[in-house]
mmCIF file of C-alpha atoms in Angstrom:
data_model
loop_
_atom_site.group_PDB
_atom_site.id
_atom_site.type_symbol
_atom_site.label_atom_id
_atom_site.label_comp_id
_atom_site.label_asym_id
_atom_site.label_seq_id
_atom_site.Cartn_x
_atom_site.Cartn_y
_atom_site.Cartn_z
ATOM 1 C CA UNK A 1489 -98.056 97.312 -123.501
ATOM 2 C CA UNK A 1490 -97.326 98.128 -120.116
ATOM 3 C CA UNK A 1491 -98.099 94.438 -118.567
ATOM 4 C CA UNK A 1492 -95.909 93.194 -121.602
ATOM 5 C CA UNK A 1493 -92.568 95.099 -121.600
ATOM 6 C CA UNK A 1494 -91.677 93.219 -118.052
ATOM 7 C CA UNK A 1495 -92.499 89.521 -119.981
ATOM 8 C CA UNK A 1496 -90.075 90.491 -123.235
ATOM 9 C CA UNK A 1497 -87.731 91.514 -121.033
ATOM 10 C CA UNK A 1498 -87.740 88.146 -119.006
ATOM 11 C CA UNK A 1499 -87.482 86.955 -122.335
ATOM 12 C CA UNK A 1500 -84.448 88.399 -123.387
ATOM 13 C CA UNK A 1501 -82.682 89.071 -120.318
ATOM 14 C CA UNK A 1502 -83.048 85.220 -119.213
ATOM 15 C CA UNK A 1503 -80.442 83.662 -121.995
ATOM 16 C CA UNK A 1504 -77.587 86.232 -120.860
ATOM 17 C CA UNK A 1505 -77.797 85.218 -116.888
ATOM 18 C CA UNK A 1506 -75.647 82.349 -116.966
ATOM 19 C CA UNK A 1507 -73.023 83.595 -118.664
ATOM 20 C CA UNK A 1508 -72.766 86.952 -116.201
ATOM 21 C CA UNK A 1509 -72.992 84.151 -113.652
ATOM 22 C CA UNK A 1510 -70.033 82.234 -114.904
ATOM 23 C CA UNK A 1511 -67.906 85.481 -115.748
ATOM 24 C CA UNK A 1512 -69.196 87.488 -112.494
ATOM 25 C CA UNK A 1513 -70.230 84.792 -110.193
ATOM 26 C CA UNK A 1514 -73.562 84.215 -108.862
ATOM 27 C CA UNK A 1515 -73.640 86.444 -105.783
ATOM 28 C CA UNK A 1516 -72.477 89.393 -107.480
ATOM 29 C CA UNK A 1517 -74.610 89.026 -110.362
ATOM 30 C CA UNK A 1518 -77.846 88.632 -107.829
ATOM 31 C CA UNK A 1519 -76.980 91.827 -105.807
ATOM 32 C CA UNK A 1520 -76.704 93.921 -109.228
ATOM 33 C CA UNK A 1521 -79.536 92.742 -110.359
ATOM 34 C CA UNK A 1522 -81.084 93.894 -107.053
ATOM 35 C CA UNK A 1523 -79.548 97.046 -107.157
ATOM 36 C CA UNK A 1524 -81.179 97.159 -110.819
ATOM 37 C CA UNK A 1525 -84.504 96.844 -109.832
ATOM 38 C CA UNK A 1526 -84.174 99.652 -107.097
ATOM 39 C CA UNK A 1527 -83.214 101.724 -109.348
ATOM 40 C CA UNK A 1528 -86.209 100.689 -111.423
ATOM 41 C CA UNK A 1529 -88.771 100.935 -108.989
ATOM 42 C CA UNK A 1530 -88.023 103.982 -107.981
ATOM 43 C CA UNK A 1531 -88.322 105.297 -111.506
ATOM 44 C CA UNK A 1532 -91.218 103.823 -112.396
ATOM 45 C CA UNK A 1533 -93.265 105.465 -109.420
ATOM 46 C CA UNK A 1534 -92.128 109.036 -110.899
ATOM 47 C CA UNK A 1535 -94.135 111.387 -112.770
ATOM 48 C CA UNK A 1536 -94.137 110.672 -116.612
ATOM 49 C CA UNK A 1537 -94.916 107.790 -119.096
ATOM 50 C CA UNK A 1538 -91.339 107.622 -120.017
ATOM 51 C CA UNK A 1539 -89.962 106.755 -116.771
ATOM 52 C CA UNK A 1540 -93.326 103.955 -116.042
ATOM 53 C CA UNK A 1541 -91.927 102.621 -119.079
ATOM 54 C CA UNK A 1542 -88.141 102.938 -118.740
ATOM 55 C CA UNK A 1543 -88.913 101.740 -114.741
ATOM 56 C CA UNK A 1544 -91.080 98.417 -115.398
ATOM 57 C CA UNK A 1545 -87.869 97.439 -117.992
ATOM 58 C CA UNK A 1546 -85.655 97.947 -115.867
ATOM 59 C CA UNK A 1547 -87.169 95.859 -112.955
ATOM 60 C CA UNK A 1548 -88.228 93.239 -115.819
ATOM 61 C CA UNK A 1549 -84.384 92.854 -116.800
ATOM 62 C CA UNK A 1550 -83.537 92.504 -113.124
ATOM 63 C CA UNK A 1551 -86.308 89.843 -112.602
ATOM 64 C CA UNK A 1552 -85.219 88.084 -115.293
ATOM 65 C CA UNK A 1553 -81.834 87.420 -113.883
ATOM 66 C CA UNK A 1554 -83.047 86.610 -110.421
ATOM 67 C CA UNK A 1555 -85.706 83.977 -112.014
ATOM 68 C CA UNK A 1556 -82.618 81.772 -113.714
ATOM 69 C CA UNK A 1557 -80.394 82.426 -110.794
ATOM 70 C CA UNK A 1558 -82.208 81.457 -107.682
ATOM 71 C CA UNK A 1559 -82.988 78.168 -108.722
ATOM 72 C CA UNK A 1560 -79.585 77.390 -109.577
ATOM 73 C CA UNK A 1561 -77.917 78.546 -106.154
ATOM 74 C CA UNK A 1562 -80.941 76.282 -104.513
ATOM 75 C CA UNK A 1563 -79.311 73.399 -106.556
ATOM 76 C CA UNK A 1564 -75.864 74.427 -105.926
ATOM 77 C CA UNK A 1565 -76.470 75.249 -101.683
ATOM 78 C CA UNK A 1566 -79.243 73.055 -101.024
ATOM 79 C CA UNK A 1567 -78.611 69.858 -103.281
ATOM 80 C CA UNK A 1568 -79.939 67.842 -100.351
ATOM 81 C CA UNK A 1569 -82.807 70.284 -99.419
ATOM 82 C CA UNK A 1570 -83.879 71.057 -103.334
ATOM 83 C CA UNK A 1571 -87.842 70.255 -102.706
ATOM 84 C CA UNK A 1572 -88.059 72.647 -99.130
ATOM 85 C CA UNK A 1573 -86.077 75.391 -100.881
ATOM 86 C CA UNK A 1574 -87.872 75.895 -103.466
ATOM 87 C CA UNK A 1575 -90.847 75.482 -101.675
ATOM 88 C CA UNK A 1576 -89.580 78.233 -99.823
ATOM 89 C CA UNK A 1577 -88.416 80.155 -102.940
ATOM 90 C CA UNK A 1578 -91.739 79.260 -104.393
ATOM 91 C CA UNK A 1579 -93.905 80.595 -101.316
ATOM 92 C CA UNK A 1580 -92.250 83.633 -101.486
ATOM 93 C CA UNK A 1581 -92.783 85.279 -104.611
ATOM 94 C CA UNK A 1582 -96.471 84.145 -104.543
ATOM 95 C CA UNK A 1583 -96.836 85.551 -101.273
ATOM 96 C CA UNK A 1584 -95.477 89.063 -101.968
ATOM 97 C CA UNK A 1585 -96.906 88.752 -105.865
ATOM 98 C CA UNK A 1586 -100.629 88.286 -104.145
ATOM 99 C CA UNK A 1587 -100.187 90.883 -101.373
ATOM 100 C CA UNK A 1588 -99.103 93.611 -103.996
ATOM 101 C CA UNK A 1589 -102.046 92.683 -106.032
ATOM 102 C CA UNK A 1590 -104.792 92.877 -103.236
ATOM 103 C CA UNK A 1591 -103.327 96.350 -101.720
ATOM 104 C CA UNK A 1592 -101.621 98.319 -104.299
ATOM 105 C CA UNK A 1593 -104.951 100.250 -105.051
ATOM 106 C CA UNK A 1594 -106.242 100.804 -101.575
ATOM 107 C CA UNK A 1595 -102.822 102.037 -100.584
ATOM 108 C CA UNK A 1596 -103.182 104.007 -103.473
ATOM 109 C CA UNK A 1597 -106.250 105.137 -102.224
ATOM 110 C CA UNK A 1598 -105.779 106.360 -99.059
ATOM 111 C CA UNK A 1599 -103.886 108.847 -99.745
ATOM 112 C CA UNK A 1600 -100.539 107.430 -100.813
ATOM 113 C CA UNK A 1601 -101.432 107.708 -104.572
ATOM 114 C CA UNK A 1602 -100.173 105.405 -107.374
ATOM 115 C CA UNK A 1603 -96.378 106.679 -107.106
ATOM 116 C CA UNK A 1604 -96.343 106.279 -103.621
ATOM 117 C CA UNK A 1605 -98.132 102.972 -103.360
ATOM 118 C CA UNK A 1606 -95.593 101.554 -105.930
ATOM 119 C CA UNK A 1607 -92.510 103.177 -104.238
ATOM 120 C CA UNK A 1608 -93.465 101.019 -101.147
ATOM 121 C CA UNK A 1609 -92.133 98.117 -102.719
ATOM 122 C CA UNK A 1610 -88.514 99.709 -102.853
ATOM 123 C CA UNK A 1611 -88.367 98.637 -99.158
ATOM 124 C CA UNK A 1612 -88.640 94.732 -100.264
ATOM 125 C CA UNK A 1613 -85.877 95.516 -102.505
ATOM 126 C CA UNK A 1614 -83.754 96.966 -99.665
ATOM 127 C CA UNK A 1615 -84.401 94.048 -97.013
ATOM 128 C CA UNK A 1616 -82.942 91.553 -99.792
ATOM 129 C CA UNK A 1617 -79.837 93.834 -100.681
ATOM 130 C CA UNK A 1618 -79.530 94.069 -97.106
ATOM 131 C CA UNK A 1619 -80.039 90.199 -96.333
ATOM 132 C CA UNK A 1620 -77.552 89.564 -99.352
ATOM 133 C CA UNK A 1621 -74.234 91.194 -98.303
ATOM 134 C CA UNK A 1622 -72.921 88.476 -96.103
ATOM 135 C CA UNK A 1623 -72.761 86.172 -99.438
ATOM 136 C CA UNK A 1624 -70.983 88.683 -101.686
ATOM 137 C CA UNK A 1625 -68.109 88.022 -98.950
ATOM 138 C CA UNK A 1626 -68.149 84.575 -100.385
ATOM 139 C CA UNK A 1627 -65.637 84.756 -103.109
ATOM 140 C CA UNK A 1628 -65.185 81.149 -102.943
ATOM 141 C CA UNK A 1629 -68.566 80.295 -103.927
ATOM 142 C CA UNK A 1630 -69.142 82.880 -106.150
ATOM 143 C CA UNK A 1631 -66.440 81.378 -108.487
ATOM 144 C CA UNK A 1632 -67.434 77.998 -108.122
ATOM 145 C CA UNK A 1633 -70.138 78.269 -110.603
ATOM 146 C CA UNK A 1634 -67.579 79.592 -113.359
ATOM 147 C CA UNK A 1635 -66.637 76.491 -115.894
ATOM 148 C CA UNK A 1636 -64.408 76.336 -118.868
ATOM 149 C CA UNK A 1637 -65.596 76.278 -122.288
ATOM 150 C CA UNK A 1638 -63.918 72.962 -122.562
ATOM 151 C CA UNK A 1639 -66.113 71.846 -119.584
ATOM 152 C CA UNK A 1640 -69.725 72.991 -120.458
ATOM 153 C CA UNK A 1641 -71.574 70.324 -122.528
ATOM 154 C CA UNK A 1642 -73.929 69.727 -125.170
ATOM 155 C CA UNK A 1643 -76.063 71.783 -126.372
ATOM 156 C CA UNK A 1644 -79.367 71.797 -123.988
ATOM 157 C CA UNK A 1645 -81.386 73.603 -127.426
ATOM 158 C CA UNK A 1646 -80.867 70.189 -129.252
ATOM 159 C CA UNK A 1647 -82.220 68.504 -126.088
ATOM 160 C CA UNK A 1648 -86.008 66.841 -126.284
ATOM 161 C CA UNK A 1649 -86.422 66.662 -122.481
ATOM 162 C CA UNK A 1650 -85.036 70.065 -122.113
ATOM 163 C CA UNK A 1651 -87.749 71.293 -124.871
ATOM 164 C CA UNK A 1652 -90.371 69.386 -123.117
ATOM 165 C CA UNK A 1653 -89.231 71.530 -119.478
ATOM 166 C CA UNK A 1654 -89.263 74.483 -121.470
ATOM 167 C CA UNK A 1655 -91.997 73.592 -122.934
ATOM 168 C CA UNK A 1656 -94.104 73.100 -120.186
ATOM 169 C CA UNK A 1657 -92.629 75.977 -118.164
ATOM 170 C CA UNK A 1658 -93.936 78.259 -121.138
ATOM 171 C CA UNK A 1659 -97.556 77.156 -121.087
ATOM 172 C CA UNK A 1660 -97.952 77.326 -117.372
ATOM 173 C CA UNK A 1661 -96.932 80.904 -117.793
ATOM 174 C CA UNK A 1662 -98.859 81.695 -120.615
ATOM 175 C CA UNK A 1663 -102.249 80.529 -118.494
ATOM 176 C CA UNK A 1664 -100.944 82.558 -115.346
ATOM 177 C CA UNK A 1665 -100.364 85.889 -116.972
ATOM 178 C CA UNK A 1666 -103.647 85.260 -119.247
ATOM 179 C CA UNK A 1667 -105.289 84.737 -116.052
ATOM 180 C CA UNK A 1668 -103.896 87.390 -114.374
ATOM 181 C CA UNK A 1669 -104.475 90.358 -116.621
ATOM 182 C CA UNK A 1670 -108.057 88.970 -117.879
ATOM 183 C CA UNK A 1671 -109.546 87.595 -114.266
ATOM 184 C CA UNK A 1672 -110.791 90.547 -112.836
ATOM 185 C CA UNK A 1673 -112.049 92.050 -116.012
ATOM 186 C CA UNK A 1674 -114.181 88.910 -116.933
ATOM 187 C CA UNK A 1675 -115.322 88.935 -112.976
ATOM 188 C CA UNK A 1676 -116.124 91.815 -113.825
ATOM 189 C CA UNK A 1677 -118.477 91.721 -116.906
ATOM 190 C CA UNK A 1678 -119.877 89.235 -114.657
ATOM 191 C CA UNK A 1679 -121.612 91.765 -112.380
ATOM 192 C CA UNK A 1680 -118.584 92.163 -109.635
ATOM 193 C CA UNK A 1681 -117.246 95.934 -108.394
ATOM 194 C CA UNK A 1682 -113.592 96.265 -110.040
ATOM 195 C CA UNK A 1683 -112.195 95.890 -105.978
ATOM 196 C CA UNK A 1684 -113.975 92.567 -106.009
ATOM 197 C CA UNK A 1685 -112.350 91.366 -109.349
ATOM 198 C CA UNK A 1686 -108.819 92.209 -107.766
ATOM 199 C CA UNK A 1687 -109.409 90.794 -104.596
ATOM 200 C CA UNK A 1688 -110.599 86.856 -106.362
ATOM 201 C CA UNK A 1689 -107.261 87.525 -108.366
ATOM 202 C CA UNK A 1690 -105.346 87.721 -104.850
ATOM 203 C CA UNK A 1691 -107.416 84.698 -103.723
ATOM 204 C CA UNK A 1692 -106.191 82.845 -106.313
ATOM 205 C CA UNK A 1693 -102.775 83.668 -105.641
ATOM 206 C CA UNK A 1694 -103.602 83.436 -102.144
ATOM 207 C CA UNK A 1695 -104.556 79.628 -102.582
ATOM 208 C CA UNK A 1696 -101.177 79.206 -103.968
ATOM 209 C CA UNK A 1697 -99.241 79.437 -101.185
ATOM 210 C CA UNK A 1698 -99.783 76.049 -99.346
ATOM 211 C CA UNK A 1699 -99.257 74.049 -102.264
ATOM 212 C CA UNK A 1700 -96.283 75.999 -103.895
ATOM 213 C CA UNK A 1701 -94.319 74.890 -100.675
ATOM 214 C CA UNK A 1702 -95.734 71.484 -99.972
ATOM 215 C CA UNK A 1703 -95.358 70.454 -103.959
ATOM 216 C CA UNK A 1704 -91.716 70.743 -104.327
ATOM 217 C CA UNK A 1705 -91.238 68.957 -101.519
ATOM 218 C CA UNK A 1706 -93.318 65.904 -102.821
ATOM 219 C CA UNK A 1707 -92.124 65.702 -106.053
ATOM 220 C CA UNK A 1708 -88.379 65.562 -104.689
ATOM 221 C CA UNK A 1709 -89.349 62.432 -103.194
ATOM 222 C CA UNK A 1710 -91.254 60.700 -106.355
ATOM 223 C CA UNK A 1711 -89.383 58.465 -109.334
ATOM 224 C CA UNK A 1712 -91.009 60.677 -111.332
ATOM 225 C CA UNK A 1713 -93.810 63.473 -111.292
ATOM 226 C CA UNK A 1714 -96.376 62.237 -113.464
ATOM 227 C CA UNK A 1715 -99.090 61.761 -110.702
ATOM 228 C CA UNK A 1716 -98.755 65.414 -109.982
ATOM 229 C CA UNK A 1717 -98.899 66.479 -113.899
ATOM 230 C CA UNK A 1718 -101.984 64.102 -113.732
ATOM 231 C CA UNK A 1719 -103.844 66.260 -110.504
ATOM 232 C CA UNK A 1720 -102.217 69.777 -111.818
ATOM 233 C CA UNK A 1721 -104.197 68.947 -115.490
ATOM 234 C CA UNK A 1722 -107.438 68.156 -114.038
ATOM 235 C CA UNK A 1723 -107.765 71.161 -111.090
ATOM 236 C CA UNK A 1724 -107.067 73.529 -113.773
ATOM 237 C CA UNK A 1725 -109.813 72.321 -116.232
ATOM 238 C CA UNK A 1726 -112.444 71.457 -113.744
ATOM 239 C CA UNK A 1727 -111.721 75.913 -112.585
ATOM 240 C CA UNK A 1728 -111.714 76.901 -116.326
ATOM 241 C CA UNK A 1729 -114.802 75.092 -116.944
ATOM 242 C CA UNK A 1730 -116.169 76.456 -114.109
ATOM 243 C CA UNK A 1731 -115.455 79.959 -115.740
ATOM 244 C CA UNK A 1732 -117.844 79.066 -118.537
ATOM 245 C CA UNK A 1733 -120.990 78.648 -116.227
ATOM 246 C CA UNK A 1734 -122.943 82.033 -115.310
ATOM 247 C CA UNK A 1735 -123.042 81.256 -111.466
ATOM 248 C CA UNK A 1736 -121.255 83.632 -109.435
ATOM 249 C CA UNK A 1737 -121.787 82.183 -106.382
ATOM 250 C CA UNK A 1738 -119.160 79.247 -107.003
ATOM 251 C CA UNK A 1739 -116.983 81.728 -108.888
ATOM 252 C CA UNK A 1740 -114.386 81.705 -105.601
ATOM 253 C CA UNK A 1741 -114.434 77.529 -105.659
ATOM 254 C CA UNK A 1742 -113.307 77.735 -109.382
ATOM 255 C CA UNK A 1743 -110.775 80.454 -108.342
ATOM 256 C CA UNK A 1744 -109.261 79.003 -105.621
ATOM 257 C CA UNK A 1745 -109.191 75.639 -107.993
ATOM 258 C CA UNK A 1746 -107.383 77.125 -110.302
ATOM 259 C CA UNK A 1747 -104.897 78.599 -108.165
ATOM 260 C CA UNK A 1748 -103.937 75.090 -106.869
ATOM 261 C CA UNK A 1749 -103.807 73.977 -110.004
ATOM 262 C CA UNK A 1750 -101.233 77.260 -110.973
ATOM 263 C CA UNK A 1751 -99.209 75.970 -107.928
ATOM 264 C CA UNK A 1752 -98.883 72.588 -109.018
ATOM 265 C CA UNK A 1753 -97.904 73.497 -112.256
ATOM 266 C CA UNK A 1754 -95.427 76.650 -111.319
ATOM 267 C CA UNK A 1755 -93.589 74.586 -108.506
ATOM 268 C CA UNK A 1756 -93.153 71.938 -111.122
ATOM 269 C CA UNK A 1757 -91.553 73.377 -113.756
ATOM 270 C CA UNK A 1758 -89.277 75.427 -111.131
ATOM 271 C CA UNK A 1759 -88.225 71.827 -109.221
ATOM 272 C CA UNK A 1760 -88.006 70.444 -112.747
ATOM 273 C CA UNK A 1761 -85.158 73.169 -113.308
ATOM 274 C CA UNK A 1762 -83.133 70.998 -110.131
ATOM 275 C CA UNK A 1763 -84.480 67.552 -110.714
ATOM 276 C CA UNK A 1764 -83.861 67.151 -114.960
ATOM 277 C CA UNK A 1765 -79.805 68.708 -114.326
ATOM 278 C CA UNK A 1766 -76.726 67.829 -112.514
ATOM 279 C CA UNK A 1767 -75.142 70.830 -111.449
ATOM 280 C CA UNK A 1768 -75.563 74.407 -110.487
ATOM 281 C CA UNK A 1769 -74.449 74.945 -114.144
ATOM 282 C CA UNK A 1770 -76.881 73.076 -115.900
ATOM 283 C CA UNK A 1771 -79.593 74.590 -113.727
ATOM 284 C CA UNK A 1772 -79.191 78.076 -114.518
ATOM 285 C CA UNK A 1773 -78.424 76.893 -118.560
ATOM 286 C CA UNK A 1774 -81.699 75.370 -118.062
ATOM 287 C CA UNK A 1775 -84.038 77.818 -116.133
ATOM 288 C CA UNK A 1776 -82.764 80.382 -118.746
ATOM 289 C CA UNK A 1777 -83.137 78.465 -122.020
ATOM 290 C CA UNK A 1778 -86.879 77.462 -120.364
ATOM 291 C CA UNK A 1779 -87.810 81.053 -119.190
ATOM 292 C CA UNK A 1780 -86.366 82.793 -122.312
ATOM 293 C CA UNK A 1781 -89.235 80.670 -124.246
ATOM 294 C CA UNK A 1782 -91.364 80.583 -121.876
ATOM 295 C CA UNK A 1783 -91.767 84.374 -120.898
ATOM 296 C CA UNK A 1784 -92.361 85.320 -124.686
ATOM 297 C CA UNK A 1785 -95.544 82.760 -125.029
ATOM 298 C CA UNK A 1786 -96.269 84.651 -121.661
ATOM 299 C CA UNK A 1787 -96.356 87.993 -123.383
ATOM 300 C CA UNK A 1788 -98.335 86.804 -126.252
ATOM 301 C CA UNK A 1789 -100.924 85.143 -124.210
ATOM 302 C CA UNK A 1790 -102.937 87.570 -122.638
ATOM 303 C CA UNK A 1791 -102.519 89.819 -125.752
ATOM 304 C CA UNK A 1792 -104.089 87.090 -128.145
ATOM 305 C CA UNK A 1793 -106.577 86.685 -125.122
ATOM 306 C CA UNK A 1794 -107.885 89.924 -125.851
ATOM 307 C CA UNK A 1795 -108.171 90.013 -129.413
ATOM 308 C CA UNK A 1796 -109.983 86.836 -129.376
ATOM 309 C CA UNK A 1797 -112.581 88.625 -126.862
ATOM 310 C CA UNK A 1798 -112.747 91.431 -129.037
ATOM 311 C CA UNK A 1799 -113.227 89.128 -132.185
ATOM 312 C CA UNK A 1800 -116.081 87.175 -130.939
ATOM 313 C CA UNK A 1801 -117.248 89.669 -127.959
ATOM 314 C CA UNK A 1802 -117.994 86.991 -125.185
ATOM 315 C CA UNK A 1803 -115.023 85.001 -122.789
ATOM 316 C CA UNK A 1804 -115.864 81.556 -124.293
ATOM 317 C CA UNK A 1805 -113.847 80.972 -127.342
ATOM 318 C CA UNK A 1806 -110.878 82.952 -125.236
ATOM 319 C CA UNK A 1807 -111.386 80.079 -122.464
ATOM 320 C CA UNK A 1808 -111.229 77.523 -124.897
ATOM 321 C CA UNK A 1809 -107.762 78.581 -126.070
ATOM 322 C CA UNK A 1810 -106.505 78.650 -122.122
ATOM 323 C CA UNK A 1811 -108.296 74.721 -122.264
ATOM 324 C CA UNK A 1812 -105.887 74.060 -124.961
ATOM 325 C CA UNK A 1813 -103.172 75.224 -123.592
ATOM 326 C CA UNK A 1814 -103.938 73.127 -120.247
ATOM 327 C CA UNK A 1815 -104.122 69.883 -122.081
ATOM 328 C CA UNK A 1816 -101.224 70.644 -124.227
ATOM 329 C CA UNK A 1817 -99.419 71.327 -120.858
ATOM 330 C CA UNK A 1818 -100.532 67.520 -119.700
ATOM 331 C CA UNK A 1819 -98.852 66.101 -122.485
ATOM 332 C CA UNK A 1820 -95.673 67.863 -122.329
ATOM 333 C CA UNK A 1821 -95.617 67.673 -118.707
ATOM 334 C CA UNK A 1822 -95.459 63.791 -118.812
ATOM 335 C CA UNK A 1823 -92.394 64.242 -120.912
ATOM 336 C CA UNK A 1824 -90.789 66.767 -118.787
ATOM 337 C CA UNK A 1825 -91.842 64.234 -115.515
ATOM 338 C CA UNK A 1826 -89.465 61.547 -116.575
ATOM 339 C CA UNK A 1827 -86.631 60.447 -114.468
ATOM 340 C CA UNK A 1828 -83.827 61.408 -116.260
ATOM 341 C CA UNK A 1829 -81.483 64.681 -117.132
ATOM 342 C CA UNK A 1830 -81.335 66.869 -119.530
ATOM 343 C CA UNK A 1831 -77.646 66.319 -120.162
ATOM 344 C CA UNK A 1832 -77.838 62.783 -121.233
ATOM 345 C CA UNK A 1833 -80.167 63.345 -123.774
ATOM 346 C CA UNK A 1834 -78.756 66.679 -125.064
ATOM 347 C CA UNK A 1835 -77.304 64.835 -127.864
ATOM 348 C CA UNK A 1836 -80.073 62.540 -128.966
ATOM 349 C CA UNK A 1837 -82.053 65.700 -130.478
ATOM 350 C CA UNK A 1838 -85.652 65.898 -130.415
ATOM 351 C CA UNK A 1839 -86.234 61.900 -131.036
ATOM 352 C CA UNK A 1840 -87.078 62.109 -127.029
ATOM 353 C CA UNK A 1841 -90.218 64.192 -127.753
#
């Protein structure tokens, strides 16, 4: 429950961020969303299950907001720079996601304990509110993102290539967060300590990094992205199948395999948010209409994950339903690869699927 209550809230948080963003203005609505997650960091490292619980929702709703948001100030700031900042965006969060996951418990450990090993992270959160009061002086670009009703268009919901986006943005989740919450513990029925489990999840986000910043940058410069929906498919199946085998000593090759793969496919559907729109606008209508989907098969997956372990009692049939969801993600990624935006074919319904 715990791992989950962060996901819904991505979920249901991510529709409402454009429209604070139009009424607020971007800049605003980033630094209270920052202020937000202080306030929920530092109540989920107090004592008590109702402030772990209250905390993590409170950071997920702040996340939320930041996830749509970002990439639409990249597209808005940077429209001539989209693939290197969100390769930079992208580096980022996979950078700080895999150093919290490989020393969270040995901070924890030496003496810090769990409140004050999660507290540590408040200082993050202060260096970007910090970093991000010279833009709330920009009134002028904080109100450029607001629009008239008269002036937003179609319906992106009614869109086929905007389904395919979200589409795609929603499986790549659902195999992270499976991956994520189930990777150490199958390491570990494996034979590997708990410590080792956590550290091959932080080498697969580790292996990230290179390609989360190099991808974006790539597919900026392609007609379209199929060729990298094409190498994304087949690293992740050639790790998952590697999952199946009983050899541990190639377990970190399969890892680090399918953390390339998780690159490929997480800097794609982020650049997708700036390459399938036309404005700032669009962006963040998109990134929330594809994260509010996406996040809730997120929080399903590793839930089913575990039921269908505890059904069948080995990780094989479990696999096969992350295998599905890889080569269901290949043909919705194709879609989602073609050159065109989502706003002119927002009105030709789901005939584009």
């Amino acid at each position: 429950m715990l791992t989950t209550v962060p996901l819904l809230a991505f979920a249901l948080m991510s529709p409402f961020a454009p429209r604070l963003a139009r009424r607020f203005g971007m800049e605003r609505v980033v630094f209270y969303a920052l202020i937000v997650l202080l306030i929920g960091s530092i109540s989920r490292s107090l004592s008590g299950t109702g402030t772990l619980f209250l905390g993590t929702l409170f950071i997920g709703l702040a996340i939320a907001i930041l996830n749509v948001l970002i990439p639409s100030i990249v597209k808005r700031d940077f429209s001539d720079k989209v693939g290197l900042m969100t390769g930079v965006y992208s580096v980022a969060m996979n950078l700080c996601g895999a150093l919290a996951s490989g020393i969270s418990i040995p901070l924890a450990r030496t003496g810090f304990n769990w409140q004050g090993a999660l507290v540590c992270w408040c200082l993050l959160v202060i260096l970007a509110m910090v970093s991000w009061v010279p833009r709330l002086r920009s009134s002028q670009r904080s109100t450029s993102f607001s629009v008239s009703k008269a002036e937003k268009g179609p319906s992106f919901w009614k869109s086929g290539l905007a389904w395919q986006v979200t589409a795609f943005m929603g499986l790549q989740s659902l195999v992270f967060y499976i991956l994520a919450a189930w990777l150490p513990e199958i390491l570990v029925s494996r034979g590997m300590s708990e410590d080792s489990g956590g550290w091959m999840l932080s080498l697969m986000q580790f292996s990230m990094l290179p390609f989360t910043f190099i991808v974006p940058i790539i597919a900026t410069r392609m007609r379209n992205q199929r060729p990298l929906i094409l190498i994304t498919t087949i690293l992740l199946l050639i790790g998952i199948v590697g999952l199946f085998a009983k050899q541990n000593a190639l377990l970190p090759v399969w890892v680090i395999l399918i953390g390339i793969g998780g690159a490929f496919s997480f800097s794609l559907a982020m650049i997708f948010f700036s390459l399938r729109t036309k404005s700032a606008q669009e962006a963040a209508e998109l990134s929330g209409m594809a994260q509010t989907v996406g996040y809730l098969l997120a929080a399903i997956g590793p839930m089913l994950f575990g039921l269908l372990h505890d059904l069948t009692h080995n990780w094989n049939v479990p696999l096969i339903l992350i295998t599905v969801a890889i080569l269901f993600m290949f043909v919705l990624g194709l879609g989602a690869a073609r050159n065109r935006y989502v706003s002119d074919t927002s009105s030709t319904t789901m005939d584009d699927m």
